PDB file of C-alpha atoms and ligand atoms in Angstrom:
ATOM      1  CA  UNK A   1       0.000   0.000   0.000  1.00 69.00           C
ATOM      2  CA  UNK A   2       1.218   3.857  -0.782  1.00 76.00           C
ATOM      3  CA  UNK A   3       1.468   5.971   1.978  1.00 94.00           C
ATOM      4  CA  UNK A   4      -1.418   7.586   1.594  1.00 97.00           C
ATOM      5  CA  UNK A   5      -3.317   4.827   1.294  1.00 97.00           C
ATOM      6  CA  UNK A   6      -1.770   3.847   5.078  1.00 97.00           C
ATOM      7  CA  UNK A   7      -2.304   7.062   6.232  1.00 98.00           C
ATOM      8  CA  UNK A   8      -6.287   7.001   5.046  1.00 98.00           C
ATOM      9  CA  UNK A   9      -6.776   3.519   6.598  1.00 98.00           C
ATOM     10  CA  UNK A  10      -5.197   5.281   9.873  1.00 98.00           C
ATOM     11  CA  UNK A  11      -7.079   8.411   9.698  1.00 98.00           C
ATOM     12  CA  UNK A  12     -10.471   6.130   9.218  1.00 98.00           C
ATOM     13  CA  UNK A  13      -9.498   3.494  11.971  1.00 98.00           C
ATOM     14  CA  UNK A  14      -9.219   7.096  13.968  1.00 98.00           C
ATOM     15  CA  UNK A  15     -12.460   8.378  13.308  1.00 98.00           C
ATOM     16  CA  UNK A  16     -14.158   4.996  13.667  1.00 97.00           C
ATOM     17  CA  UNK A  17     -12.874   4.751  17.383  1.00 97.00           C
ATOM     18  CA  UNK A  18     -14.104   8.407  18.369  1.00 97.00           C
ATOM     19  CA  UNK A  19     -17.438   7.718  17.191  1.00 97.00           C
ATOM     20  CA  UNK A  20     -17.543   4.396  19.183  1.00 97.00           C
ATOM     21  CA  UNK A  21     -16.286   6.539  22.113  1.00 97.00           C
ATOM     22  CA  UNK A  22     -18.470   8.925  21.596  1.00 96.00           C
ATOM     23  CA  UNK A  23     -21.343   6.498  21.368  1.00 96.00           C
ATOM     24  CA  UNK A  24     -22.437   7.774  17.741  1.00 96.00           C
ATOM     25  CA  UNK A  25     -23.309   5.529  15.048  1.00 92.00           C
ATOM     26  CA  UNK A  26     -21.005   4.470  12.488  1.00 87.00           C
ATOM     27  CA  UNK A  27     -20.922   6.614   9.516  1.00 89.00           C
ATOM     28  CA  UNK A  28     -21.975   9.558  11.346  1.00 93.00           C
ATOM     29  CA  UNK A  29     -18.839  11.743  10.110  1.00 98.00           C
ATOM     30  CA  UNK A  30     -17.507  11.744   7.105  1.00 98.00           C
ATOM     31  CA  UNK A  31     -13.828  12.640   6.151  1.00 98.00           C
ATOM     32  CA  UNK A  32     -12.728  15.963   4.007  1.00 98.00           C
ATOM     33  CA  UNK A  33      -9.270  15.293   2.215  1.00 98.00           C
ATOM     34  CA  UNK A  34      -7.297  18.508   2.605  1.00 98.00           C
ATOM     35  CA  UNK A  35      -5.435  18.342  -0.341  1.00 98.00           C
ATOM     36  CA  UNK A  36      -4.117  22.747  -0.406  1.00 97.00           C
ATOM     37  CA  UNK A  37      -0.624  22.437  -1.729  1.00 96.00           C
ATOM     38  CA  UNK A  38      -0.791  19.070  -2.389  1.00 97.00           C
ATOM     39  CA  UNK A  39       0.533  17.490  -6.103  1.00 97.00           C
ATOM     40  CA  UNK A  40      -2.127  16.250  -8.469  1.00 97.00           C
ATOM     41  CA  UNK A  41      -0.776  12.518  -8.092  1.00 97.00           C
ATOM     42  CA  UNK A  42      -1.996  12.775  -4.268  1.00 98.00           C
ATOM     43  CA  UNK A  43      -5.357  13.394  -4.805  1.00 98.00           C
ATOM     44  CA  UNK A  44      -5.584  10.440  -7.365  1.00 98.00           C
ATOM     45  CA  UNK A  45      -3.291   7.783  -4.561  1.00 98.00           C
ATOM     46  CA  UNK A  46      -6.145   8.809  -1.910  1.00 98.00           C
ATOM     47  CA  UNK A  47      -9.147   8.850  -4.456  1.00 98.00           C
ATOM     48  CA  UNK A  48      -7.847   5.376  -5.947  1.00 98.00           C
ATOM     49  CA  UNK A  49      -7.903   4.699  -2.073  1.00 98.00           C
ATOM     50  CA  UNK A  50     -11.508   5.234  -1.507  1.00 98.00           C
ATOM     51  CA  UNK A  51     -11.574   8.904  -0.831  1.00 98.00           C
ATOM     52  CA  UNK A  52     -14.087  10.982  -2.672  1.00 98.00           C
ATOM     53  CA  UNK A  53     -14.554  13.974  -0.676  1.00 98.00           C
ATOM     54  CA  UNK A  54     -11.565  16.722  -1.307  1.00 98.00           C
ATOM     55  CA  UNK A  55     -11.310  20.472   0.096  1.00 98.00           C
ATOM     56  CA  UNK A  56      -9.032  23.478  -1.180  1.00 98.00           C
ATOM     57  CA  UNK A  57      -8.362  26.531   0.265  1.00 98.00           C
ATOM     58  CA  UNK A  58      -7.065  28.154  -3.292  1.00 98.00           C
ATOM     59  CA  UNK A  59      -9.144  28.920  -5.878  1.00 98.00           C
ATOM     60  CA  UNK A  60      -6.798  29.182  -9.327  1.00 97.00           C
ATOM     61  CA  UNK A  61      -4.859  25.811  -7.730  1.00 97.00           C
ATOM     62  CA  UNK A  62      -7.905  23.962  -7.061  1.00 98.00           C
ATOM     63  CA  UNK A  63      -9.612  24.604 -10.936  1.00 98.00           C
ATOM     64  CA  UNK A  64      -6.684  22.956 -12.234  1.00 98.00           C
ATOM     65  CA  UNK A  65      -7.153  19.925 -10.060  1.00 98.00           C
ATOM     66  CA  UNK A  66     -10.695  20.062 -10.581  1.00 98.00           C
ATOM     67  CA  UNK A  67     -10.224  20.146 -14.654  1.00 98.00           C
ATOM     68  CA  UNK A  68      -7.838  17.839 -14.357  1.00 98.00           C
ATOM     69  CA  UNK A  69      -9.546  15.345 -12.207  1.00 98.00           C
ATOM     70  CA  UNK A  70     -13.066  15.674 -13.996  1.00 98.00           C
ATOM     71  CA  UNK A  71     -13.049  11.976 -14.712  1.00 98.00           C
ATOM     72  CA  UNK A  72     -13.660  10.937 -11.496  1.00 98.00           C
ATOM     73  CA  UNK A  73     -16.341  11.339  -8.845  1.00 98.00           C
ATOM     74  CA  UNK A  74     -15.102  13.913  -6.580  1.00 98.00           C
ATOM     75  CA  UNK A  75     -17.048  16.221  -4.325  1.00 98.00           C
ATOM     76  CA  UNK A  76     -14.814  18.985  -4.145  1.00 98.00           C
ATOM     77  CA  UNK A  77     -15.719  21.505  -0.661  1.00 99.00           C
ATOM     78  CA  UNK A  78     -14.545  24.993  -0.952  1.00 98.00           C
ATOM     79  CA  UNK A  79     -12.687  25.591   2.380  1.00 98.00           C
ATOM     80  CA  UNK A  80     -10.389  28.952   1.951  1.00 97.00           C
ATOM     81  CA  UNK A  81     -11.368  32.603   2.460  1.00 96.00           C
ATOM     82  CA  UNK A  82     -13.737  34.127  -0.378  1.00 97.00           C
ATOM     83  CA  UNK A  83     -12.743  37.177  -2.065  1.00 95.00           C
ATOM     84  CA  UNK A  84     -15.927  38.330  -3.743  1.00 95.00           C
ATOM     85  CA  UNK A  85     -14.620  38.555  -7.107  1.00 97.00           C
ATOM     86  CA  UNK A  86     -14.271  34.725  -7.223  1.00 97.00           C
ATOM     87  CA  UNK A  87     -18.021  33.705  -5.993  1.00 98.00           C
ATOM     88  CA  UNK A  88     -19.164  33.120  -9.043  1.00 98.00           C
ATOM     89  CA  UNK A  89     -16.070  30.458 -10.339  1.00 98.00           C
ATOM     90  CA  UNK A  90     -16.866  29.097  -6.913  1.00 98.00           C
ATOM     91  CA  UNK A  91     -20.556  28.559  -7.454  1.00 98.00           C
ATOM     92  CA  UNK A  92     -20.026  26.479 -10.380  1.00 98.00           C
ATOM     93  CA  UNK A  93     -17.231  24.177  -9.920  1.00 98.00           C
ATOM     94  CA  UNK A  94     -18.105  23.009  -6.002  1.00 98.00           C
ATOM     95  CA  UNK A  95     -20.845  21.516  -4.278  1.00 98.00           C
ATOM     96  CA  UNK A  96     -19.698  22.687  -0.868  1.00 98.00           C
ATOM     97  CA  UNK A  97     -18.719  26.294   0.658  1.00 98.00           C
ATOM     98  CA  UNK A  98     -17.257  26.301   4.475  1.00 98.00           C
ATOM     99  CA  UNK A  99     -16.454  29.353   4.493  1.00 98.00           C
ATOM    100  CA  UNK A 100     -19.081  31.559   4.077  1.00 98.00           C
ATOM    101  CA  UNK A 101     -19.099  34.665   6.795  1.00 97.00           C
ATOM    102  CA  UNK A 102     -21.133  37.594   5.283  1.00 97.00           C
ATOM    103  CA  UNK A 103     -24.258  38.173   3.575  1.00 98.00           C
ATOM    104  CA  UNK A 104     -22.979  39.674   0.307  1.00 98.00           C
ATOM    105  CA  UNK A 105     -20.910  36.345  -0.625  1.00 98.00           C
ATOM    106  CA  UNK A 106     -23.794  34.359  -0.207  1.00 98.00           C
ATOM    107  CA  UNK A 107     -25.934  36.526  -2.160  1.00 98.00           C
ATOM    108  CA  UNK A 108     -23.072  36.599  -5.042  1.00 98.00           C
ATOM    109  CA  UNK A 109     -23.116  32.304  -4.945  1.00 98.00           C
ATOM    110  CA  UNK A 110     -26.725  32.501  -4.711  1.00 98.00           C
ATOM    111  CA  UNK A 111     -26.896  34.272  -8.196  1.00 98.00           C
ATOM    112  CA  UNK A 112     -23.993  32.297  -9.736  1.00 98.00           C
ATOM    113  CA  UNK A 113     -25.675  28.976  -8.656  1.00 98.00           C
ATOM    114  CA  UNK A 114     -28.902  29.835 -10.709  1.00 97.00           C
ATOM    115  CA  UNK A 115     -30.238  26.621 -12.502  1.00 96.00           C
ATOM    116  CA  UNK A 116     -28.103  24.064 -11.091  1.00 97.00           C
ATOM    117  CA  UNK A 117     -28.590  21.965  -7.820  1.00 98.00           C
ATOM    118  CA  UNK A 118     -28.340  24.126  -4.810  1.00 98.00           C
ATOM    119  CA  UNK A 119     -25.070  24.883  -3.245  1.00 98.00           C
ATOM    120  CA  UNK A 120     -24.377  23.269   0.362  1.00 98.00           C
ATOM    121  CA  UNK A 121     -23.218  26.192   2.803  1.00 98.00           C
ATOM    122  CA  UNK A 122     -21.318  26.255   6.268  1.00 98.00           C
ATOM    123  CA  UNK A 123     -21.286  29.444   7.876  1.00 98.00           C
ATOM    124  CA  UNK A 124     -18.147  29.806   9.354  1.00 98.00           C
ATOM    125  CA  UNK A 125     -17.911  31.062  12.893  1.00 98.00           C
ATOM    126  CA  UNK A 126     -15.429  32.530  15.096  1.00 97.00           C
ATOM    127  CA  UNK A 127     -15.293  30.641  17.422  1.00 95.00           C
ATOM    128  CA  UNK A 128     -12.268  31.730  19.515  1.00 92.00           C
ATOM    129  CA  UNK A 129     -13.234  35.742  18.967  1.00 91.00           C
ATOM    130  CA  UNK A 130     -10.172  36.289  17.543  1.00 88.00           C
ATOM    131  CA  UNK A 131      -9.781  39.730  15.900  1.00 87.00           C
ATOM    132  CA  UNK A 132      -7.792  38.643  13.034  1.00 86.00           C
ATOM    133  CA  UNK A 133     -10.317  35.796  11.916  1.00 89.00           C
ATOM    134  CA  UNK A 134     -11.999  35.113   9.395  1.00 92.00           C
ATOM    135  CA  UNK A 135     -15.835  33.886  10.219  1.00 97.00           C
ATOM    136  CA  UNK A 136     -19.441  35.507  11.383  1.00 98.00           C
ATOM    137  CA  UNK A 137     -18.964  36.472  16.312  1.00 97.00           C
ATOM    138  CA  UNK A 138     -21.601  34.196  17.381  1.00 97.00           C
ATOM    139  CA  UNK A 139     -24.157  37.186  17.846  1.00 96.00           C
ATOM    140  CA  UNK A 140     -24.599  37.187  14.499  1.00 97.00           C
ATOM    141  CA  UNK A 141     -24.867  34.176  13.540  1.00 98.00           C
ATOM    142  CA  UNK A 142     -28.815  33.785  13.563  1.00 98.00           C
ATOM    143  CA  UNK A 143     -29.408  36.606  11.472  1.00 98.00           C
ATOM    144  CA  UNK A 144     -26.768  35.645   9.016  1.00 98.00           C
ATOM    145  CA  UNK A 145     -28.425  32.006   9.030  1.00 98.00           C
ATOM    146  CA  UNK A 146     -31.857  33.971   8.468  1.00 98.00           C
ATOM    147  CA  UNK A 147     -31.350  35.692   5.390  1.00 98.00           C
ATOM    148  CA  UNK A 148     -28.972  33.106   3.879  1.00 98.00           C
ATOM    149  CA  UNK A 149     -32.124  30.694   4.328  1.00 98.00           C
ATOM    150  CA  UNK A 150     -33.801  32.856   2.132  1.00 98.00           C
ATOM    151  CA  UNK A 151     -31.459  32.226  -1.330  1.00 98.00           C
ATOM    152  CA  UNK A 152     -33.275  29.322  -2.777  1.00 98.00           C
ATOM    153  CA  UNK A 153     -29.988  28.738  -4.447  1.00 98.00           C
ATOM    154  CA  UNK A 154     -27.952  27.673  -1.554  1.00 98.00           C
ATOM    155  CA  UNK A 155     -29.038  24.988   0.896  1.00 98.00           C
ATOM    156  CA  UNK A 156     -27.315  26.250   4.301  1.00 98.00           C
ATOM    157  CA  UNK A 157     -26.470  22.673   6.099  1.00 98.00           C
ATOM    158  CA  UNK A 158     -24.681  23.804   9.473  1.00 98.00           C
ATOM    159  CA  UNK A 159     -21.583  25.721  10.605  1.00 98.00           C
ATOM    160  CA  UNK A 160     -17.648  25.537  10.054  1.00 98.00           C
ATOM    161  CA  UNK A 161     -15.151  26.473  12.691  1.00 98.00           C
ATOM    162  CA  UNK A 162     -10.943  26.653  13.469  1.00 95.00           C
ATOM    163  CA  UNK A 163     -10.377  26.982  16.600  1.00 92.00           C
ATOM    164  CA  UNK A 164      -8.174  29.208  18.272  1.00 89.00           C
ATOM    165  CA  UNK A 165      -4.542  26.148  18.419  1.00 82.00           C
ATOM    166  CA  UNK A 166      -4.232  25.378  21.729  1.00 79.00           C
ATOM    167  CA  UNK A 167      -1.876  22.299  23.193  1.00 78.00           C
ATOM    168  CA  UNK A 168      -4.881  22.012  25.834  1.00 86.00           C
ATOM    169  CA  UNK A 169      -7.666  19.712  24.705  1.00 86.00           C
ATOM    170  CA  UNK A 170     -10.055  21.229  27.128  1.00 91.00           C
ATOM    171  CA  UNK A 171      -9.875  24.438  25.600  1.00 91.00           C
ATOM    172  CA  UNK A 172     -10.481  22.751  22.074  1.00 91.00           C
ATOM    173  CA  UNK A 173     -13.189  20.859  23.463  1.00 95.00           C
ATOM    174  CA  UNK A 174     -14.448  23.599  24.360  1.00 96.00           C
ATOM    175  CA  UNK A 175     -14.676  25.691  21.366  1.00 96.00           C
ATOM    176  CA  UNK A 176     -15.858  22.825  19.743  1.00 97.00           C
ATOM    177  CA  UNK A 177     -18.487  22.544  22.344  1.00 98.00           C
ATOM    178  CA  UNK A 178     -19.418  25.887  21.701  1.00 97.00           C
ATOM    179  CA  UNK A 179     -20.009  25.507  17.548  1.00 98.00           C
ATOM    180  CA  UNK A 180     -22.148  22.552  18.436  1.00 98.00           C
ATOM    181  CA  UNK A 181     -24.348  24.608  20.800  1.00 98.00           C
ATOM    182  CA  UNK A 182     -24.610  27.272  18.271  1.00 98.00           C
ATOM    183  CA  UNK A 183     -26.048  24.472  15.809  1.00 98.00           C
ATOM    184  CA  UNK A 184     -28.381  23.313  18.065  1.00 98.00           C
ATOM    185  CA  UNK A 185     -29.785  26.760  18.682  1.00 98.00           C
ATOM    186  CA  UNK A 186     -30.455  27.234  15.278  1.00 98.00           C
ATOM    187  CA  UNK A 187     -31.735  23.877  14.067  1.00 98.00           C
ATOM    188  CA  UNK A 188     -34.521  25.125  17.097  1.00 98.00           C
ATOM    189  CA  UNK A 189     -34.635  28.215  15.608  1.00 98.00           C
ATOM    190  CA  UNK A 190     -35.483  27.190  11.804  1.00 98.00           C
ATOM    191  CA  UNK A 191     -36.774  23.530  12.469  1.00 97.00           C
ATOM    192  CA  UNK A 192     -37.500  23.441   8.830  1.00 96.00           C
ATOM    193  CA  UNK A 193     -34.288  23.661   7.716  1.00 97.00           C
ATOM    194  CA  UNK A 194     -32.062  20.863   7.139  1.00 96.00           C
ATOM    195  CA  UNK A 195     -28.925  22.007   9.163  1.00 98.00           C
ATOM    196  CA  UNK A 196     -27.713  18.221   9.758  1.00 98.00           C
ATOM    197  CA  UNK A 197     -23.584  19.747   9.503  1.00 98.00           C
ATOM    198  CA  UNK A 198     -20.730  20.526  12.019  1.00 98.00           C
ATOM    199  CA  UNK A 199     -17.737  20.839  10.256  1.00 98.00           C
ATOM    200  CA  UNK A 200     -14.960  20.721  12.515  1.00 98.00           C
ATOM    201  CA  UNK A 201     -11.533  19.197  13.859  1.00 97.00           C
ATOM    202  CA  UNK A 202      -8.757  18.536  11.483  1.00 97.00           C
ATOM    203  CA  UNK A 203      -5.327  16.292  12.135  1.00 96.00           C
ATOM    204  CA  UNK A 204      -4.157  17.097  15.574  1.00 93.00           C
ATOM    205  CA  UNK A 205      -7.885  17.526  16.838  1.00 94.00           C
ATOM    206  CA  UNK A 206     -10.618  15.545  15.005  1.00 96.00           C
ATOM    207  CA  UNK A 207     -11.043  13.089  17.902  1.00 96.00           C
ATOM    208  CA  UNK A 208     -12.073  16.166  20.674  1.00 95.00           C
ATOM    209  CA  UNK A 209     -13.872  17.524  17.629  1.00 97.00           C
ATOM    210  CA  UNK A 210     -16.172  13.882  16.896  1.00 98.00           C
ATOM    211  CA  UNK A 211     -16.608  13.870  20.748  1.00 97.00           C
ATOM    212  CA  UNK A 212     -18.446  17.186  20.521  1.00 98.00           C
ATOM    213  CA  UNK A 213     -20.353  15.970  16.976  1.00 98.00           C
ATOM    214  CA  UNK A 214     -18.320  17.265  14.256  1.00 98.00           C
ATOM    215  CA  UNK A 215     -19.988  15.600  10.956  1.00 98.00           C
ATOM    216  CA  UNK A 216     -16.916  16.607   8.416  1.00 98.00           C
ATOM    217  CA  UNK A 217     -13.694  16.476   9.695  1.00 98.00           C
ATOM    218  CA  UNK A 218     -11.245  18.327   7.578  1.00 98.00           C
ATOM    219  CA  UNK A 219      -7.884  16.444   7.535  1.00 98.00           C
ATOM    220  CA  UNK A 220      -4.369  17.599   5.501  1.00 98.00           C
ATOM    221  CA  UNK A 221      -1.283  16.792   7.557  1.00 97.00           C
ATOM    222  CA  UNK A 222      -2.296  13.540   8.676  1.00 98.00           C
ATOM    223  CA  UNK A 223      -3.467  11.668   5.016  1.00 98.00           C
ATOM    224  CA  UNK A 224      -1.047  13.493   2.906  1.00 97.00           C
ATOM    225  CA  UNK A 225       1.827  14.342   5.040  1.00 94.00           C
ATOM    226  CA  UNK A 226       3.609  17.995   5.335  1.00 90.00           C
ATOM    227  CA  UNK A 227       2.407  20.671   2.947  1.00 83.00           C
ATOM    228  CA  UNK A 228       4.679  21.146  -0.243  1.00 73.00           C
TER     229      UNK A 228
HETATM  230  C1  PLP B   1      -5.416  23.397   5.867  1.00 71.54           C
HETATM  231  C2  PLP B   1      -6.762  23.291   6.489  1.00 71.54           C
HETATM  232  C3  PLP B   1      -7.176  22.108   7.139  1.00 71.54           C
HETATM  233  C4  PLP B   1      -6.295  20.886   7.323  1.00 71.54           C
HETATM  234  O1  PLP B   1      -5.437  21.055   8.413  1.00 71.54           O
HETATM  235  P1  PLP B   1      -4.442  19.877   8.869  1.00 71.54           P
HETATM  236  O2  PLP B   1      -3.977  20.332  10.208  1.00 71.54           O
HETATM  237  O3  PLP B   1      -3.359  19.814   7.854  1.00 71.54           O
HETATM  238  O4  PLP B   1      -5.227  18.630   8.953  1.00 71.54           O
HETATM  239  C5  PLP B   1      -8.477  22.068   7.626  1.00 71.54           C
HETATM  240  N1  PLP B   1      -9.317  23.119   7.502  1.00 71.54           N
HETATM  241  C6  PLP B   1      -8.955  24.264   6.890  1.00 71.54           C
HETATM  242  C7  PLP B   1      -9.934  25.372   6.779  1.00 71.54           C
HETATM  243  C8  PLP B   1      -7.663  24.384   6.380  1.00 71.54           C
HETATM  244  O5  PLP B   1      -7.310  25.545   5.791  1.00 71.54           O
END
C-alpha cells in the first residue's frame, strides 16, 4: 500500500474509534481530504484509495485539479477565504462552501448557482473571537443564518469552525463545544431547515472535535503528510 493509502486507513481506523467513544453511530462523520498544496498525483493515490470527498483553500490551484480530475467522482468543498470577485467560479465548480461569513458572498453564490442543484453552505464562525479571523462572532450568527435561508440557491447545512490552536484539549473541546451549541440553537430556531452539519476538527484535533459531533472532519497533515 502507498502511503497515503496507510495514512487514510489510519485516519479512518481514527475516526471509527471516536465515534464508538463517543457512542455515535457508524458513519456519522464523514472525512474531508485537505489536499491545499498538495501534487495532483496525491489526490488520485487517496481517491484510488476510496476517498471521494476533497477540500481546497485556493481557488486558481484547485480549478486545475478540478479540470484535471473531472473523470472521477469527486465532491470537491470549498474551504479557503472568499474574495468576492471569485463567488461566481466558486458557485459552479463546487458543491460545498465552508467558508461563508457575510451576507454579500452568499448573495453573489446565490446568483452564480442559478439553474443548477443548490449549493451546500457552512457558515463559518469565530469561534475563539479572535480579531484577526476570518468567520461571522456568534451574535450574528442567527441573522446571518436567516437571510442566507432565504437564497433558494444555496441549501445552508450547518456551521464551520478553526479553533483558536491550543496544546490544551479542554480548551479545544471547548470551542468545539461551543459551535455545536450554536447548531443546536439554530436547528430550534429554523426547524425546517435541514442544518444536519458541524464541520470541525482537522489532524491534531478531530477526535475532541467527533466527541463534541463534528460531521466533516477536515484532515491535511495527517493523510497526505507535510504541505509542499
Ligand atoms: C489546511 C486546512 C485544514 C487541514 O489542516 P491539517 O492540520 O493539515 O489537517 C483544515 N481546515 C482548513 C480550513 C484548512 O485551511
Amino acid at each position: 500500500m502507498s502511503n497515503i493509502a496507510n495514512n487514510l486507513q489510519a485516519i479512518r481506523q481514527r475516526i471509527s474509534t471516536a465515534q464508538q467513544l463517543a457512542g455515535r453511530s457508524e458513519n456519522d462523520v464523514q472525512l474531508l481530504a485537505v489536499s491545499k498544496n498538495q501534487p495532483l498525483e496525491s489526490l488520485e493515490e487517496a481517491y484510488a484509495a476510496g476517498q471521494t470527498l476533497f477540500g481546497e483553500n485556493y481557488l486558481q490551484e484547485a480549478l486545475l485539479k478540478i479540470s484535471k480530475l473531472s473523470h472521477l467522482d469527486i465532491s470537491w468543498h470549498f474551504i479557503g477565504p472568499i474574495q468576492s470577485n471569485k463567488t461566481k467560479t466558486i458557485a459552479q465548480h463546487f458543491s460545498w462552501v465552508h467558508s461563508v461569513d457575510r451576507l454579500k458572498i452568499a448573495q453573489r453564490l446565490n446568483n452564480a448557482r442559478l439553474g443548477m442543484v443548490p449549493l451546500n453552505i457552512c457558515i463559518q464562525v469565530n469561534i475563539s473571537e479572535e480579531p484577526s479571523k476570518s468567520g461571522v462572532l456568534l451574535d450574528q450568527l442567527e441573522p446571518l443564518a436567516a437571510e442566507i435561508l432565504q437564497l433558494s440557491n444555496l441549501s445552508l447545512r450547518g456551521l464551520m469552525a478553526i479553533p483558536l490552536a491550543s496544546a490544551d484539549p479542554i480548551v479545544q473541546q471547548q470551542q468545539f463545544h461551543r459551535l455545536a451549541q450554536a447548531l443546536k440553537h439554530l436547528q430550534h430556531t429554523f426547524p425546517e431547515a435541514k442544518l444536519d452539519t458541524l464541520s470541525m476538527g482537522m489532524s491534531n484535533d478531530m477526535e475532541v472535535a467527533i466527541k463534541e459531533g463534528a460531521t466533516i472532519v477536515r484532515i491535511g497533515t495527517a493523510l497526505f503528510g507535510a504541505r509542499k
